[in-house]
XYZ file of C-alpha atoms in Angstrom:
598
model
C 81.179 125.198 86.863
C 80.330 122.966 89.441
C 81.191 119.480 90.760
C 80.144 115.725 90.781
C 80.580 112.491 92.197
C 79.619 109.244 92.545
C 80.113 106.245 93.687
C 78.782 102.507 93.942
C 80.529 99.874 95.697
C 79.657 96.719 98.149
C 82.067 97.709 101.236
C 81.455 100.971 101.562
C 78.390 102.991 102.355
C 77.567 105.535 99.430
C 76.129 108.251 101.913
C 80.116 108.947 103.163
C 81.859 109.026 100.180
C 79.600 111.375 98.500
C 79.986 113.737 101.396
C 83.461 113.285 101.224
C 83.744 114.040 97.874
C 81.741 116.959 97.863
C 84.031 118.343 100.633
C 86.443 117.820 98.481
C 85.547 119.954 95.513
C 84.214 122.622 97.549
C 86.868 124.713 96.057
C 85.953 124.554 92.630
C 82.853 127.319 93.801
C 79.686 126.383 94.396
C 76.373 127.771 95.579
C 74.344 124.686 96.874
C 74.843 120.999 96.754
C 72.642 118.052 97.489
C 72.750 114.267 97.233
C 70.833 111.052 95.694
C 71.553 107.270 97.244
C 69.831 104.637 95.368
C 68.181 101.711 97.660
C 65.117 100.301 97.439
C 63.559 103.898 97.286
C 65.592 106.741 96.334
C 66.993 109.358 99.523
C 67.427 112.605 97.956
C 69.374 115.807 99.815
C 69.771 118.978 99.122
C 70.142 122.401 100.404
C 70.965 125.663 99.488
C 74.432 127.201 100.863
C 77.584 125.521 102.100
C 78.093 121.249 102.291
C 77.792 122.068 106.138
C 74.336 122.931 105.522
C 73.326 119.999 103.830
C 75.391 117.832 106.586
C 72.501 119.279 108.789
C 69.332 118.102 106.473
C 70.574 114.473 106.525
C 69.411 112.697 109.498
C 71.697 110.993 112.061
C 70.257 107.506 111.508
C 71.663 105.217 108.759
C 71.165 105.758 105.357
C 71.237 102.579 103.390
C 72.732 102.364 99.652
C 75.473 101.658 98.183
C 75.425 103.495 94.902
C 74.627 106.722 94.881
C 75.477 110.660 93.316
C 76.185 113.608 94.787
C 76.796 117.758 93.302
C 78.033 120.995 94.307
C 76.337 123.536 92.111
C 77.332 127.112 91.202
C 74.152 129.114 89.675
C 73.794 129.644 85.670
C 69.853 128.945 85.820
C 67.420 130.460 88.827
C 69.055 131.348 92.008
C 70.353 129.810 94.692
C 67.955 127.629 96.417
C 66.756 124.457 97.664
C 64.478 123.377 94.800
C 66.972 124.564 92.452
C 69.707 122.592 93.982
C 71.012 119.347 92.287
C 69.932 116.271 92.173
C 66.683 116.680 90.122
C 63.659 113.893 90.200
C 61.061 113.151 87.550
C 58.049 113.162 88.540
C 57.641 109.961 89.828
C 60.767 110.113 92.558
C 62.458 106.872 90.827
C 65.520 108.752 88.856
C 67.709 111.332 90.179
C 70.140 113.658 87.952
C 73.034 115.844 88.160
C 74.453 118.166 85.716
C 77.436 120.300 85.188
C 77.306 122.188 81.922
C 74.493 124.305 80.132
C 71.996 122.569 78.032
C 70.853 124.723 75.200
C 67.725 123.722 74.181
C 66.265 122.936 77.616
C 63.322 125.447 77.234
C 62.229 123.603 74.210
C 62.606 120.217 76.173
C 60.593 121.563 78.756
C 57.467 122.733 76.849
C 57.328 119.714 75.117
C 57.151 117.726 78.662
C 55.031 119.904 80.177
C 52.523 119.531 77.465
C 52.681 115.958 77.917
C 51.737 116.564 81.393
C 55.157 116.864 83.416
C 55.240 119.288 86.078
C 58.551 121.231 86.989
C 59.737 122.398 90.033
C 63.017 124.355 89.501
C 64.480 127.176 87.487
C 67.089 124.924 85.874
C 68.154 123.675 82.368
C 68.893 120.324 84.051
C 65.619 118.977 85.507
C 64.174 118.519 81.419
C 66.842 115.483 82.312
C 64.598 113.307 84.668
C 61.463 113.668 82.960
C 63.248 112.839 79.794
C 64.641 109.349 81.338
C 60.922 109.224 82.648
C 58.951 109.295 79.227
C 61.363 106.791 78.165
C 60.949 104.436 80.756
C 57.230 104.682 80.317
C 57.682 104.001 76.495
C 59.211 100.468 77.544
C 63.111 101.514 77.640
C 65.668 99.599 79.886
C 67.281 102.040 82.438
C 70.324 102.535 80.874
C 68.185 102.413 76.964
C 66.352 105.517 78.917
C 69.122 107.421 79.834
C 71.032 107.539 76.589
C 68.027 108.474 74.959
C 67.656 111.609 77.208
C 71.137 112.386 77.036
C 70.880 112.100 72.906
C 68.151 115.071 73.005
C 70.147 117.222 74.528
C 72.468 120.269 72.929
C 74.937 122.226 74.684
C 77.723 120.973 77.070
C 77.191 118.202 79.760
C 79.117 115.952 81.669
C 75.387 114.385 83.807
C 75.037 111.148 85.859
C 71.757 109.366 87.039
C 70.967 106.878 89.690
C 67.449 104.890 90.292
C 65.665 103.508 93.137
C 66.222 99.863 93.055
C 69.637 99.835 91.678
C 72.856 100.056 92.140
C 73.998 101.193 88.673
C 75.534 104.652 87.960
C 75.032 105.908 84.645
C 77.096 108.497 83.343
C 77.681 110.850 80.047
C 79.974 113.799 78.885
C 80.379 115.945 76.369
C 82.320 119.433 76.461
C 82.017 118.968 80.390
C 84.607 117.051 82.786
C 84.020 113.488 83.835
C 86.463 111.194 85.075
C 85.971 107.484 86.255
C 88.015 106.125 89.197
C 88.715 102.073 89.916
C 89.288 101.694 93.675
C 89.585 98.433 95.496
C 86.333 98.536 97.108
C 84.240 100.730 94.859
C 83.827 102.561 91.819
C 83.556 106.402 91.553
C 83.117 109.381 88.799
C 83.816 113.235 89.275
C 84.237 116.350 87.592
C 88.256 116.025 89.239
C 90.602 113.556 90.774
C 90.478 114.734 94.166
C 86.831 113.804 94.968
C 88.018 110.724 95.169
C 91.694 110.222 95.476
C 91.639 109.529 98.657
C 89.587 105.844 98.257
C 92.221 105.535 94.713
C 94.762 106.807 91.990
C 93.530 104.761 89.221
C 91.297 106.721 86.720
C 89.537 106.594 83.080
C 88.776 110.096 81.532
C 86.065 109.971 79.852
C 86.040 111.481 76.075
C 83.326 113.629 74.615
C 79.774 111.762 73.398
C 80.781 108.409 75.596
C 78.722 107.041 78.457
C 79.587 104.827 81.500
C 77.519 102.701 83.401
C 79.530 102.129 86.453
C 77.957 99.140 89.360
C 79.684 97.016 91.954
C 81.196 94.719 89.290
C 82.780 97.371 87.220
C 82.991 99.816 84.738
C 81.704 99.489 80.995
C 82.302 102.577 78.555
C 80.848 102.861 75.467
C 80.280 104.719 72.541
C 76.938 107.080 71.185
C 76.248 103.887 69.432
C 76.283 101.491 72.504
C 79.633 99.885 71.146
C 81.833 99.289 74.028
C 85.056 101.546 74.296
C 88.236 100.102 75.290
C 89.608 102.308 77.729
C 93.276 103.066 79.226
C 93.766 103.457 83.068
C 95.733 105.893 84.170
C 97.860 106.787 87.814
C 97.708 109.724 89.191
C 100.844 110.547 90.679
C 100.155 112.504 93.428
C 98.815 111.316 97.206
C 95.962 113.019 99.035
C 97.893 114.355 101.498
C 99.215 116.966 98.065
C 95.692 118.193 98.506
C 95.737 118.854 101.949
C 96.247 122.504 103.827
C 99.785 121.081 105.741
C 98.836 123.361 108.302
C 98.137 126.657 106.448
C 95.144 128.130 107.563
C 94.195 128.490 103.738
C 94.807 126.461 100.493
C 95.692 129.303 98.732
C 98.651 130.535 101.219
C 99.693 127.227 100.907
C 100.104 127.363 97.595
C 101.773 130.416 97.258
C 104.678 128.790 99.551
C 104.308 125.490 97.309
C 105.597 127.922 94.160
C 109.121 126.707 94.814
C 108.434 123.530 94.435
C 106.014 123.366 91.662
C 108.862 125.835 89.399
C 111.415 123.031 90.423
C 109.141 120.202 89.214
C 108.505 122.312 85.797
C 111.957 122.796 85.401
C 113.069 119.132 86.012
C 114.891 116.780 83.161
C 113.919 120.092 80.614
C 116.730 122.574 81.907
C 120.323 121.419 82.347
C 122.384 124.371 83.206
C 125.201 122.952 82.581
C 125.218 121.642 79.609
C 122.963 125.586 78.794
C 120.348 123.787 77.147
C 116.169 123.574 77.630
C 114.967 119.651 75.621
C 111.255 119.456 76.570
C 111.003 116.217 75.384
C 106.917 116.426 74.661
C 107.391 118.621 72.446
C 109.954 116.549 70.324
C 108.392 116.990 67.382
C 106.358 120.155 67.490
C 108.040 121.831 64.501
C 106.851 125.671 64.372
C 106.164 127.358 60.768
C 103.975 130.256 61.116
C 102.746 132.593 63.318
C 101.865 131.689 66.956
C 98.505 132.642 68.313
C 97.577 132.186 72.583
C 94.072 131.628 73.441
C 93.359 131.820 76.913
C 91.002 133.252 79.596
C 91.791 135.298 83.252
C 95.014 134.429 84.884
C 96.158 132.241 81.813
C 95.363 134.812 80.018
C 98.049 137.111 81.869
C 100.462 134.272 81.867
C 100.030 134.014 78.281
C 100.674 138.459 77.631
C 104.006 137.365 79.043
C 104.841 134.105 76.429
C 103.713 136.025 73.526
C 105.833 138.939 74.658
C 109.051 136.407 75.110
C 108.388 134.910 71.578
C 108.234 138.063 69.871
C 111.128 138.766 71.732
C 112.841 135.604 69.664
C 111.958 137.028 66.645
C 108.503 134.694 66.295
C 105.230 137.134 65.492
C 102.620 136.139 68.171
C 99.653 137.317 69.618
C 97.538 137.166 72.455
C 94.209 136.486 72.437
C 91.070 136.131 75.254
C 89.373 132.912 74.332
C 86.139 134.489 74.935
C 87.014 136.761 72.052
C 88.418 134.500 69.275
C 86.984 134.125 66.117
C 89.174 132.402 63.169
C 86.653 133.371 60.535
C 87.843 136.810 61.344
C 91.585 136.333 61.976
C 94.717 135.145 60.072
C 94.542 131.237 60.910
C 95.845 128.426 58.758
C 97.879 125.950 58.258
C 101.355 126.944 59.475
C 99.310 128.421 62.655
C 100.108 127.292 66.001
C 97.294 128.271 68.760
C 98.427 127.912 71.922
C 95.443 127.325 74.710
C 96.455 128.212 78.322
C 94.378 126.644 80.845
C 94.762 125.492 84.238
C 92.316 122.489 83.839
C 92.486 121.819 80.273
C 88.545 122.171 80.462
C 87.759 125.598 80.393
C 85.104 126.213 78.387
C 86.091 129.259 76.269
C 89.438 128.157 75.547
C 88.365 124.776 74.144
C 85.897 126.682 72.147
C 88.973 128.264 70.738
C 91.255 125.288 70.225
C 88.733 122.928 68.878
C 87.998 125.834 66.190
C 91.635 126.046 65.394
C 91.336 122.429 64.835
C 88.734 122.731 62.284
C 90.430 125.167 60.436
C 93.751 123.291 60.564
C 96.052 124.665 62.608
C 98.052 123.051 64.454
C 97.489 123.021 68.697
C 98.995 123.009 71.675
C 97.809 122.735 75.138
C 100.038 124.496 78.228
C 97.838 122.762 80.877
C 98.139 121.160 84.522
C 96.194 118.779 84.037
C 96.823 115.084 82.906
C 94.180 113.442 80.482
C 92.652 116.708 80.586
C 90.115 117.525 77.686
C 92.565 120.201 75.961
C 95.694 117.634 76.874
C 93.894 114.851 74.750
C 92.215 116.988 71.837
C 95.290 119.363 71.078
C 98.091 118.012 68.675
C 100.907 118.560 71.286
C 100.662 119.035 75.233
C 103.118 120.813 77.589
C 102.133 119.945 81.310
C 103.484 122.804 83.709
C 103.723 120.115 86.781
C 102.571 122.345 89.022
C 100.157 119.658 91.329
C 96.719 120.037 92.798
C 95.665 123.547 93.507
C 92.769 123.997 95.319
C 92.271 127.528 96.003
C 90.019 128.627 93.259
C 92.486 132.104 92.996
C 95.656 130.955 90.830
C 99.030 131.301 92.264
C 101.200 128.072 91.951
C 99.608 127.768 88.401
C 100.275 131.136 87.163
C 104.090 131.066 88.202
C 104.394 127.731 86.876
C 102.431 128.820 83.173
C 104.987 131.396 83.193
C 108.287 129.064 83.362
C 106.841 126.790 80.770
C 106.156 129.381 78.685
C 109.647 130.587 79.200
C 111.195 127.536 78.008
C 108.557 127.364 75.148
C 109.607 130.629 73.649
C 113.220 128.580 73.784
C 111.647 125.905 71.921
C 109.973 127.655 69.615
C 112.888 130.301 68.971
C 114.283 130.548 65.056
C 117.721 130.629 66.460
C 117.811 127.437 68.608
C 121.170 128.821 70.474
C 121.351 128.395 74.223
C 121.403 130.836 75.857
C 122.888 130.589 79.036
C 121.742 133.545 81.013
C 118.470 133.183 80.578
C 118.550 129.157 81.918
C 121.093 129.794 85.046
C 118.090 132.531 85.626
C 115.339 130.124 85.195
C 117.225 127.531 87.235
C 117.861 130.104 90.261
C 113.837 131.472 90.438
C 112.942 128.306 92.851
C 115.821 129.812 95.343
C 114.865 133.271 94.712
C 111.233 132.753 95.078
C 112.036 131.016 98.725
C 114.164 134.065 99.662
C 111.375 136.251 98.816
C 108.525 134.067 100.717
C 111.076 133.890 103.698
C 111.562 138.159 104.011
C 108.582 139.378 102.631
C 107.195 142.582 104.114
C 103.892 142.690 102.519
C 101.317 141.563 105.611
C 102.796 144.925 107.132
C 101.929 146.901 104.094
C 98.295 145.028 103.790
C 97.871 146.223 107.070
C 98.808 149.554 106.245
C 96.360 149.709 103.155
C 93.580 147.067 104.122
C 90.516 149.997 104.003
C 92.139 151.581 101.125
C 89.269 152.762 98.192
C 90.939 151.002 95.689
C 93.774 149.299 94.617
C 96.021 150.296 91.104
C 98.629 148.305 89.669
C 100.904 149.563 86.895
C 103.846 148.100 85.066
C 105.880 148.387 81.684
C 107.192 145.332 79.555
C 106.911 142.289 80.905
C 105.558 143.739 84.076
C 102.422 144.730 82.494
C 100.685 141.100 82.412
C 101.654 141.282 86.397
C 100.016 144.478 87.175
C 97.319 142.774 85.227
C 97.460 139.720 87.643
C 98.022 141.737 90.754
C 94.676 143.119 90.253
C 93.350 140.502 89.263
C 94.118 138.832 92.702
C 92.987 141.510 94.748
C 89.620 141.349 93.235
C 89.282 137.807 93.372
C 89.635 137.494 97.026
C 89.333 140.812 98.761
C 86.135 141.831 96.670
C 87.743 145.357 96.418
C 88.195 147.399 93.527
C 91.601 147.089 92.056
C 92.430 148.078 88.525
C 95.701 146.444 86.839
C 97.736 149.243 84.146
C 100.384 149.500 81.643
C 101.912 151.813 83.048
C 101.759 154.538 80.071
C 98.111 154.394 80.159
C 97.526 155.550 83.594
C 97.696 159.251 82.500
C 94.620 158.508 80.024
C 92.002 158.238 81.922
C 92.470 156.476 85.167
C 94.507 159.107 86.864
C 91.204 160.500 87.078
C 90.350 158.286 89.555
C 93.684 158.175 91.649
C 93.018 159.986 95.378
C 94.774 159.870 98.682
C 93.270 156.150 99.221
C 94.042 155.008 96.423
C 97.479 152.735 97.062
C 99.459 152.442 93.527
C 101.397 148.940 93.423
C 104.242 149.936 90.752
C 106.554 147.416 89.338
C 109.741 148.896 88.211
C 112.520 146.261 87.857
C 114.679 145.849 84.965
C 117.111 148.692 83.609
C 115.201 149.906 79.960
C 111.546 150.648 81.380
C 111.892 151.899 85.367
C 113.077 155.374 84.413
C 109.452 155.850 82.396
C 107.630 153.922 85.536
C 109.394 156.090 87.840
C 107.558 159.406 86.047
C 104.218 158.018 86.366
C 104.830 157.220 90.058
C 106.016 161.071 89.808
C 102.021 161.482 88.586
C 100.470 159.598 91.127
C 102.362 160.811 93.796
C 101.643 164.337 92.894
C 97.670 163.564 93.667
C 98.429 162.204 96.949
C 98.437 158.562 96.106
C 100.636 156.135 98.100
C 102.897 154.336 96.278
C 104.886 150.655 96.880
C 107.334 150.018 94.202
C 108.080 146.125 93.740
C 111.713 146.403 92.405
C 114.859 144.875 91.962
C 116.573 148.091 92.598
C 115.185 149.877 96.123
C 117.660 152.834 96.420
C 116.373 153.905 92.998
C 112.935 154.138 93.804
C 113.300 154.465 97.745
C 112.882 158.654 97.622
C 109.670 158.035 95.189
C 107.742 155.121 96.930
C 105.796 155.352 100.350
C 106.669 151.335 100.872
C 109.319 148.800 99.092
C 108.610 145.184 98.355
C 111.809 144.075 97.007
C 112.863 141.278 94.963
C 115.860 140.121 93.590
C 117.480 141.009 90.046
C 117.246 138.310 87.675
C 116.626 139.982 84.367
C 114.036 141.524 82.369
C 112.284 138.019 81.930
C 112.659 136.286 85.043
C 112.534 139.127 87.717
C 108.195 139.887 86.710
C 107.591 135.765 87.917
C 109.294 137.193 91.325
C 107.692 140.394 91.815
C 104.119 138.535 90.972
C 104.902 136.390 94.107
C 104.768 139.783 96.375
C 101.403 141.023 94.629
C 100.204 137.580 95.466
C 101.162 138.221 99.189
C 99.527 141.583 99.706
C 96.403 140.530 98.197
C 96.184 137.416 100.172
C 97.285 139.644 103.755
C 94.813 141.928 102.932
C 91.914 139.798 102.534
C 92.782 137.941 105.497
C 92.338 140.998 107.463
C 89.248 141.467 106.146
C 88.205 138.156 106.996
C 86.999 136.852 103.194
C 86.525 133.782 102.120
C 90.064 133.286 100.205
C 89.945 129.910 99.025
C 86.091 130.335 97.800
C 85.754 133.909 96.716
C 81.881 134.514 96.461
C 80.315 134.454 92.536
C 83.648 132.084 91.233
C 84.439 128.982 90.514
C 87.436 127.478 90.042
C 87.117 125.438 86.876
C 85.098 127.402 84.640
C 83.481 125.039 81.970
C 80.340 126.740 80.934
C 80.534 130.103 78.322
């Protein structure tokens, strides 16, 4: 839940593209960060707080070294601090470590050390890591003979790279943890993601689980738990830094809120011809569907994924929706003719693979909905669908969520018994990128945060498929505005949490579609009644205009399509509202945004 990088070249001096990268993945959350560049003695930075802070502890003259590592850390052992920042030493000051993941038996590693006389410094799993490349150097190990021995007595989930004094060799390891190599022109680099680096180059190896890299000026060299070399495939990224960029938004995340168009357009591309009324997604070729479908996901996958199981049962196919967290296949109904569909941003969150890689054992079949490209759950699932939606930085979904929600769309298509077009639904799909735009162009919801910013609390409520919204919209408010917001079907709000409903408490109702808003309008009746504000998001204003305080209207494009619109004005107020109250929206405090620890 944190990020790496590293980097050894001959043109380049390590000290700026560590710095650079750790700038860079600044918004995957992160607590503290430090850095480690090798020369003939080993420079180690680090400080508690923001990359700013540590620009400030490394002095103005030059730093010399041209291999080096560098980590943005986001807490799981001790606090935030200085000593407990990354990189960790041994004891001697000649090896320095960082480490994304949780290692399991670290307490055991530690006692064992510190009988043999190591003394520890920090409150983290990771520093057993030094001393263990230490006691192996002093047993007559070669560097890299020392550093796969440590990694090899370690349990839990890693991805952890080491650099010495004297040399200008990287070495690097992964396992349940993100790693990925880059080949530049002038240098070689690892991260946890693509953009700490893809500014110097767009060529990359991912590495797989239980393989190690030892990465110098001449070159890469992967190999096996073994020490057999791994031939490896190099991959393009297709996107340029500038994708990664703010474009002049004053945050990532509002960026990517107006980016939605786009990204829906790019999902949608060469898989829905309108004319012809047909959704091919071509990946998925020869996914051939049996049994009983079954989503695993976590947070806002996990909403996106309410709404795919809801379309698929929709077609007739029995599926369920599960939190990855939560999933247990010794106690559920998984086999053979199973198909467990993980939904995850990243491919590498850490609960979710849990979940798909015990599907996998019990032989059901997989698929990944992911963004990302070489991604862990893209290359261990039987079939991946990529949602195209391009880097997003802010660590609060938005771009992502829309997009999971159009390729699931099309998937419950794919995956329907009765394979007939149909047409309504894909002129619908094909009009959202439009719609969305109209929506992002009119949009009165800064006025209405405005109106509500010191509001007590926030409640969302919706029926259907409005309920994984409501879900969402809360969600989003209590990502980035740190207030309390509370996301409903709309039927349970008189079971409990009407309790709690006052005259600051704003209710966000979503009543759109013709079936469910007459029952959504009565519970805005209930709310209303205890002196609670109401906005309806709707598709149909002068039916809800007498009952709402506020309107944020969308436009009517059917019970499926019209909740990916109305999610786009939730995603507005939240953002407006924690803008006024001056938050941190593309870093909310406590989260990260790739969460790879469970």
């Amino acid at each position: 839940m944190c990020g790496i990088i590293g980097y050894t070249g001959t043109d380049r001096g390590a000290i700026d593209v560590l710095m650079n990268g750790l700038s860079s993945l600044e918004y995957r959350g992160y607590d503290s960060a430090g850095v480690a560049v090798a020369d003939s003695s080993l420079a180690v930075f680090k400080r508690e707080g923001e990359v700013s802070a540590l620009e400030t502890a490394i002095p103005d003259d030059d730093i010399g070294g041209t291999a080096g590592i560098g980590h943005t850390r986001w807490s799981t052992h001790g606090p935030p601090s200085d000593t407990n920042a990354h990189p960790h030493t041994d004891c001697t000051g000649d090896v320095a470590v960082v480490h994304n993941g949780i290692i399991e038996n670290y307490r055991t590693l530690q006692s064992e050390l510190e009988a043999d006389g190591h003394t520890f410094n920090s409150d983290t799993d990771t520093e057993v890591v030094p001393h263990l490349i230490e006691t192996a150097l002093a047993e007559g190990a070669t560097r890299e003979e020392a550093f796969r021995q440590a990694v090899q007595r370690l349990e839990g989930s890693y991805a952890v790279a080491a650099v010495f004094e004297g040399d200008e060799t990287v070495y690097a390891a992964r396992n349940e943890s993100p790693l990925v190599l880059g080949l530049g022109d002038d240098g070689y680099y690892l991260a946890s993601d693509v953009p700490a680096f893809i500014e110097y180059t767009d060529r990359v190896v991912y590495l797989e689980d239980g393989q190690f890299a030892r990465v110098n000026p001449s070159g890469i060299v992967v190999t096996d738990e073994q020490g057999a070399i791994v031939e490896t495939a190099v991959e393009t990224i297709s996107w340029d830094p500038e994708d990664a960029g703010k474009s002049g938004y004053d945050h990532y995340m509002l960026k990517e809120i107006h980016e939605q168009p786009t990204a829906i357009r790019k999902c949608l591309r060469e898989r829905v011809t309108e004319m012809e009324g047909s959704i091919t997604v071509s990946e998925l070729a020869d996914l051939e569907r049996q049994g009983p479908v079954q989503f695993v996901a976590c947070g806002t996958s996990y909403h996106a994924a309410l709404y795919g199981a809801r379309l698929l049962r929709e077609q007739g196919v029995p599926a369920q929706c599960y939190l990855a967290s939560e999933y247990d296949v010794e106690s559920l109904p998984v086999g053979n003719e199973t198909l467990v569909v993980g939904v995850t941003q990243s491919g590498e969150t850490a609960d979710t693979m849990r979940a798909l890689r015990a599907a996998n054992r019990v032989g059901a079949s997989t698929l990944a909905l992911t963004n990302v490209v070489g991604s862990s759950a893209a290359r261990e699932c039987d079939h991946v669908m990529y949602i195209r939606a391009g880097p997003e930085i802010g660590v609060a979904a938005t771009k992502t969520f829309a997009s999971q929600q159009v390729a699931l769309a099309m998937l419950s298509q794919v995956l329907s018994p009765d394979r007939t077009p149909e047409t309504d639904f894909i002129k619908r799909l094909r009009t959202l990128p439009d719609r969305i735009q109209r929506i992002l162009d009119e949009s009165n919801a800064q006025a209405i945060a405005e109106t509500y910013v010191d509001a007590d609390a926030y409640f969302f409520i919706g029926r259907g498929y409005n309920t994984p919204v409501a879900l969402e919209g809360a969600l989003k408010m209590k990502e980035i505005t740190y207030k309390h917001a509370e996301g409903f079907a709309a039927g349970e709000l008189k079971h409990g949490p009407l309790a709690l409903v006052t005259e600051a408490t704003p209710v966000f109702a979503i009543v759109t579609g013709e079936s469910n808003a007459a029952r959504t309008i009565g519970n805005i009746k209930e709310v209303e009644a205890r002196g609670a504000p109401v906005v309806a998001v709707t598709d149909s204003p002068s039916d809800v205009d007498q009952y709402a305080d506020h309107i944020l209207e969308v436009p009517s494009s059917g019970p499926r399509c019209t909740p990916i619109l109305s999610n786009i004005q939730l995603q507005l107020v939240s953002y407006w509202v924690a803008n006024q109250l001056g938050r941190s929206i593309d870093k909310p405090r406590n989260l990260a945004k790739s969460v790879t620890v469970e």
